[in-house]
Amino acid sequence: MTTKLFGTPVARSEDPRLLRGEGRYLDDLGHDAYHVGIVRSPHAHARILGIDVTAALEVPGLIAIHTFDDLPERLREPLPLLIPHPSIRDGRTQYVLARDEVNYLGEAVAMVIAEDRYAAEDALELIDVDYEPLPPVVGPEAARAAERTVHAGIDDNVGARYEQTIGDAAAAIADAPNVLEFRLDIERSASMPMEGRGTLARWDADESMLRVHSSTQAPTSVRAAVAAYLELPLQQVECVTPDIGGGFGVKIVHPWPEEILVPWAARELGHPVKFVEDRREHFISATHERAQVQFLKVGFDDDGRILGLDVELLHDHGAYMPYGVIVPIITSTQLLGPYRIEQYRVVFDSVYTNTVPVTPYRGAGRPQGCFAMERTMDRIARHLGKDRTDVRRVNMLEPEELPYDYGLIFQDGRPYRYDSGDFPASLAKLKELVDWDGFEARREAAAAEGRLLGIGMAAYVEGTGVGPYEGGHVLVEPNGTVQVATGLSTQGQGHETAFAQIVADELGVPFASVRVVTGDTRRFRYAVGTFASRAAVMSGNAIHLAAVKVKDKALKIASEALEVDVEDLELAEGQVRVKGSPETAIDLNVVATMSNPLRYAFDESARIATQFATPASLDRPPVGDDDEPGLEGTDYYSPVSSTFANGMHAVEVAIDPQTSDVTIERYAVVHDCGTLINPRIVEGQVLGGVAQGVGGALYERMAYDANGQLNNASFMDFLIPYSTEVPHVDIDHLETPSPLNPLGIKGAGEAGVIPGSAAIASAIEDAIGARVDAMPIGPAQVHALRCASDERSAIPGRDRVEVPR
Amino acid sequence: MKPPPFAYHAPRTVDGVLAALAELGDEGKVLAGGQSLVPMLNMRLAQPEALVDLSRVDGLDAIEVTDTHVRVEARVTHERLRRDPRVTPAVPLLRQALDWVAHPVIRNRGTSVGSIVHADPAAELPAVLGLLGGHMELRRVDGSREVAGRDYLLSPLDSDTAPEELAVAAVFPRPSAHTGSSFLELARRHGDYALAGVGAVVRLDEDRRLVSAEVACIGVGGVPVYVGLTEALRGQPHDALDLADAVGLVRAAIDPSDDIHATGAYRTHLTGVLAERALTQATAHATHEEIAA
Ligand SMILES: Cc1cc2nc3c(=O)[nH]c(=O)nc-3n(C[C@H](O)[C@H](O)[C@H](O)COP(=O)(O)OP(=O)(O)OC[C@H]3O[C@@H](n4cnc5c(N)ncnc54)[C@H](O)[C@@H]3O)c2cc1C
């Protein structure tokens, strides 16, 4: 028997290549290409009065300069609003090059094309843009105050307002014996992949074909967008993703201005053109996420059971809203976590500010929602003097209650319904993994050494594998190689390995004979993209279904050739063979050859498929009505609704009592993503997520000043944790298979990041005894909180601080 | 993030460097390890017409350890200095400070002299040079001079180096007997420039009472802030230090401003904590040194 690969920690087959530096990233391609440089607005808000390029024309190596005015008509239309939603009142998007106004620092104003990036940057410096600065709106509260506006015609700066309810939260809160009301703040962060954005385009005039390489999470949609803007038939555009050095959400946005400008310029010039973003550009012209202000009001009984929850979110979506309201919708729904909340009202205002636009970054609104709910749980526990895990436990949905439909609409326009999970079991596992009950002893021992310890936890549920669909193609070549393709792209998730495991198992072939290609429209044309922890669920199942088709076809062909019933055959060790008597077998590659009736024996192995070689049945055509040549299959997976993964993190921190410096001493994760294809890859995903969670909790924020200048647009000052800042993580899994898909899997890509801020806030709060309401938090903030709490500790009843709404 | 065009010179001799610098004047810039200069070029914050690279120069790479000093030449990297077994016994404060400088990959290229010339307000080595009473050796085609470490840094990223001058070496005097030292800092991430840092030097008498004490504070002003604490601490026994007054003096001597990483108030608090710890460690170190001697 071939050993089963599904569920085993197969080493990632892509790693040797990537670790040896043999990856092919966008900038490794197109050595002959011209380079694009972009003039970017130095102002957060300004009118463009004129652009003088004269001085730049003298730069050696300059090829062309373009501004809005000399673009063709189609390129002078605003970029698309990718995900329309009824709550969007006035959804503005930017132009590929600013028309007459810029609305954030970094917005594209003019394009330079030169022989290399050095010359392009020399020219950029010499382009003189005459700006009339306008007063900027910075921060969501400035947007709400609406003393200034971002866009003419939107006087309240509100792009969308959306309310969802379950029951009557206001009445439930009014009747509740305990009520707390408070405000929470989360700063901006960003995906920050190692490789920034990048696009290379070649126009082949002989073939009238445009080939676009782009570092994108949505190649099929980039292809469609480029074809639309360049007014080309879809068949004349291909989009290929090379190796992608991380995406984390930012590369789902498309088309970027450069993704349209580069192909257009390549066709205009009849010469390859590329744009490779640098780090500063990534800070100011790719997108950000996270920033929210949250106002909560919760009513609960004396056991801590939530009776009613009211949440108002002020969501800062930046200067434009290309991705609609996906992030605040996810926050509004996923906030509920693993808890039974029967009276709920959530409303968000998604507001315009003169800052970089906000679109999903790994977690996509969930870390904010988790922060809101888990801070609420901790407040309730503190108010009642109860153990924080007990309060969570009384609110948790019991496994028998699943599937559980909240009666809300999720980000895919479909019911918000948890399909599987066992939250109490996960909590029990977590408490054991981190030794929750032994903590007080540890705290005392540490206190004796003059160290402050704190413990905290947070739980989340993550809707993954959103639709509408993905597809897969599996082909067995006559040489035995199995080619697998799916349309979505890969940014480091290990798809080459995980998808090969699925196919190798189904077809009974060696893992090494399976080759997986992702994100190449030449290989697979229909796809949605890589986001929302969906690739394994969507493409994994689609590829599985395609492999089943191939298997069925192989069985049918072999059954005829061996004159054995299909039921008596199996696929194993690269053969189709008779169950129980494996010596009666036919090699799968021979089946592949036979699947394609031939006239010409182009090589020795092909002879068996030629017309005089096969003992054909003369009354049937060589390819039947319900058949096709070739041992291949395509299939699609399209679920009725998302599948919901879940998990819980616990953290122990030590705080230096004098410097207030925070050290993470323990980090424990219990994770349930249904059936595991590859535990090692899942753990890698979780660990990477934890690292980003630590970043969001302790380090990362976009330091905009009141003028909308971004004061930390480099890795010197925007602090991403180094490996030295990321703790050791203990991981345990729970597998509750999803009933929604054949493989029983739920997504795992984003999970690790979601509860980071909530769990770390909980631990810090526990250590210092002062409320933690805003993230991220560094030693200066911890110190300030401790000083303030010393001053206030005399005031009774400070739980009930009034919050302005 | 690409530099504008520049001319590149890579002389083989010190005289060649000096000649190139003399000829280029304001338009030239020395390139040492490049760990600070190259990012500045790429971000177009520095736009020199020409670079004079030290990497091909024959020499300029000695670490000289004598009875009186450790002399570090311009091409010596942080990591070489840190690992040289002769250095720590001679001037322990160098190793104590170098452990905090950046990450290994940067220490492998960045030069110690370059970091002093570069004059970052949070750099460790300028403070070490000042605290120990060391000096810089500067040369130009037609002469040379020495500048005391304490006078060398003028303002953030500005040291007393003329465009046609080459910093040839930094000279760190060996501390006298019964002297202990310590360097402590807190950075947001391992190896980052510090939020604040404190170097301390303490000398004891035969009875292990404090004779002199001084700290240098980094990251809390445009240049290192030196605070003499001899008055406050003289005569205190090594094992029963009362540092409250000293900490108060340190906090009073600095006035850091708020920035994106921390408030000024926090930095002031932190510097006091670090000073207290560094003085305690330096005192313990001094008793150690005495035993060793
Ligand atoms: C991520 C990162 C973290 C860092 N962290 C720290 C830290 O914690 N502490 C710290 O001290 N430093 C830190 N550094 C800076 C590092 O120490 C640099 O190496 C050092 O500041 C400059 O040395 P260099 O040899 O690289 O000089 P270069 O970058 O080559 O030059 C710096 C400047 O000094 C001038 N210069 C250099 N040598 C001479 C000379 N001999 N004569 C005249 N002029 C000269 C140059 O013209 C230039 O203006 C960090 C750097 C990075 C990139």
Short mmCIF file of N, CA and C in Angstrom, two decimals, chain A residues 368-413:
data_model
loop_
_atom_site.label_atom_id
_atom_site.label_comp_id
_atom_site.label_asym_id
_atom_site.label_seq_id
_atom_site.Cartn_x
_atom_site.Cartn_y
_atom_site.Cartn_z
N GLN A 368 -9.52 42.97 15.45
CA GLN A 368 -10.24 44.05 16.12
C GLN A 368 -11.48 43.51 16.83
N GLY A 369 -12.21 42.63 16.14
CA GLY A 369 -13.42 42.07 16.73
C GLY A 369 -13.08 41.24 17.96
N CYS A 370 -12.03 40.43 17.84
CA CYS A 370 -11.59 39.59 18.95
C CYS A 370 -11.18 40.47 20.12
N PHE A 371 -10.49 41.56 19.81
CA PHE A 371 -10.07 42.48 20.87
C PHE A 371 -11.30 43.01 21.62
N ALA A 372 -12.32 43.42 20.87
CA ALA A 372 -13.53 43.97 21.48
C ALA A 372 -14.19 42.93 22.39
N MET A 373 -14.40 41.73 21.87
CA MET A 373 -15.13 40.73 22.64
C MET A 373 -14.32 40.24 23.83
N GLU A 374 -13.05 39.99 23.62
CA GLU A 374 -12.24 39.41 24.69
C GLU A 374 -11.91 40.43 25.79
N ARG A 375 -11.77 41.69 25.41
CA ARG A 375 -11.64 42.72 26.44
C ARG A 375 -12.93 42.80 27.25
N THR A 376 -14.05 42.60 26.57
CA THR A 376 -15.33 42.61 27.26
C THR A 376 -15.40 41.47 28.29
N MET A 377 -14.98 40.28 27.86
CA MET A 377 -14.99 39.13 28.77
C MET A 377 -14.13 39.43 30.01
N ASP A 378 -12.95 40.00 29.76
CA ASP A 378 -12.07 40.29 30.90
C ASP A 378 -12.68 41.34 31.83
N ARG A 379 -13.36 42.30 31.26
CA ARG A 379 -14.00 43.33 32.10
C ARG A 379 -15.10 42.73 32.97
N ILE A 380 -15.86 41.83 32.34
CA ILE A 380 -16.94 41.19 33.09
C ILE A 380 -16.34 40.39 34.25
N ALA A 381 -15.30 39.63 33.94
CA ALA A 381 -14.67 38.80 34.98
C ALA A 381 -14.17 39.68 36.11
N ARG A 382 -13.54 40.74 35.75
CA ARG A 382 -12.97 41.62 36.77
C ARG A 382 -14.08 42.25 37.62
N HIS A 383 -15.14 42.65 36.92
CA HIS A 383 -16.26 43.27 37.62
C HIS A 383 -16.87 42.31 38.63
N LEU A 384 -16.97 41.05 38.24
CA LEU A 384 -17.61 40.06 39.12
C LEU A 384 -16.62 39.34 40.02
N GLY A 385 -15.34 39.62 39.83
CA GLY A 385 -14.33 38.91 40.62
C GLY A 385 -14.25 37.44 40.28
N LYS A 386 -14.45 37.11 39.00
CA LYS A 386 -14.43 35.70 38.59
C LYS A 386 -13.19 35.39 37.76
N ASP A 387 -12.87 34.12 37.67
CA ASP A 387 -11.79 33.68 36.79
C ASP A 387 -12.19 33.98 35.34
N ARG A 388 -11.25 34.50 34.60
CA ARG A 388 -11.58 34.92 33.23
C ARG A 388 -11.99 33.75 32.33
N THR A 389 -11.44 32.58 32.61
CA THR A 389 -11.83 31.44 31.76
C THR A 389 -13.24 30.96 32.12
N ASP A 390 -13.64 31.16 33.37
CA ASP A 390 -15.00 30.75 33.77
C ASP A 390 -16.05 31.61 33.06
N VAL A 391 -15.77 32.90 32.99
CA VAL A 391 -16.73 33.78 32.31
C VAL A 391 -16.85 33.39 30.84
N ARG A 392 -15.75 33.05 30.24
CA ARG A 392 -15.81 32.64 28.83
C ARG A 392 -16.60 31.33 28.71
N ARG A 393 -16.32 30.44 29.65
CA ARG A 393 -16.95 29.12 29.57
C ARG A 393 -18.48 29.23 29.63
N VAL A 394 -19.02 30.09 30.51
CA VAL A 394 -20.49 30.14 30.60
C VAL A 394 -21.10 30.73 29.34
N ASN A 395 -20.31 31.50 28.61
CA ASN A 395 -20.86 32.11 27.39
C ASN A 395 -20.66 31.26 26.13
N MET A 396 -19.84 30.23 26.25
CA MET A 396 -19.52 29.46 25.05
C MET A 396 -20.68 28.63 24.54
N LEU A 397 -20.75 28.54 23.22
CA LEU A 397 -21.70 27.62 22.60
C LEU A 397 -21.27 26.19 22.91
N GLU A 398 -22.23 25.35 23.24
CA GLU A 398 -21.93 23.94 23.49
C GLU A 398 -21.84 23.23 22.14
N PRO A 399 -21.06 22.15 22.06
CA PRO A 399 -20.92 21.47 20.76
C PRO A 399 -22.26 21.02 20.20
N GLU A 400 -23.20 20.67 21.07
CA GLU A 400 -24.51 20.21 20.59
C GLU A 400 -25.27 21.33 19.88
N GLU A 401 -24.92 22.58 20.18
CA GLU A 401 -25.66 23.69 19.57
C GLU A 401 -25.25 23.94 18.12
N LEU A 402 -24.15 23.30 17.71
CA LEU A 402 -23.67 23.52 16.35
C LEU A 402 -24.34 22.54 15.39
N PRO A 403 -24.63 22.86 14.15
CA PRO A 403 -24.43 24.18 13.54
C PRO A 403 -25.30 25.26 14.20
N TYR A 404 -24.70 26.44 14.31
CA TYR A 404 -25.38 27.53 15.00
C TYR A 404 -25.49 28.72 14.05
N ASP A 405 -26.71 29.14 13.82
CA ASP A 405 -26.94 30.25 12.90
C ASP A 405 -27.30 31.49 13.71
N TYR A 406 -26.49 32.52 13.63
CA TYR A 406 -26.72 33.72 14.43
C TYR A 406 -27.82 34.60 13.87
N GLY A 407 -28.12 34.40 12.59
CA GLY A 407 -29.09 35.30 11.97
C GLY A 407 -28.45 36.58 11.46
N LEU A 408 -27.15 36.53 11.21
CA LEU A 408 -26.46 37.69 10.61
C LEU A 408 -25.98 37.31 9.21
N ILE A 409 -25.58 38.34 8.48
CA ILE A 409 -25.05 38.10 7.14
C ILE A 409 -23.53 38.27 7.19
N PHE A 410 -22.80 37.29 6.67
CA PHE A 410 -21.34 37.32 6.70
C PHE A 410 -20.79 38.07 5.49
N GLN A 411 -19.45 38.14 5.40
CA GLN A 411 -18.77 38.92 4.36
C GLN A 411 -19.02 38.41 2.95
N ASP A 412 -19.54 37.16 2.83
CA ASP A 412 -19.80 36.62 1.50
C ASP A 412 -21.28 36.77 1.14
N GLY A 413 -22.03 37.55 1.96
CA GLY A 413 -23.45 37.73 1.66
C GLY A 413 -24.27 36.52 2.04
#
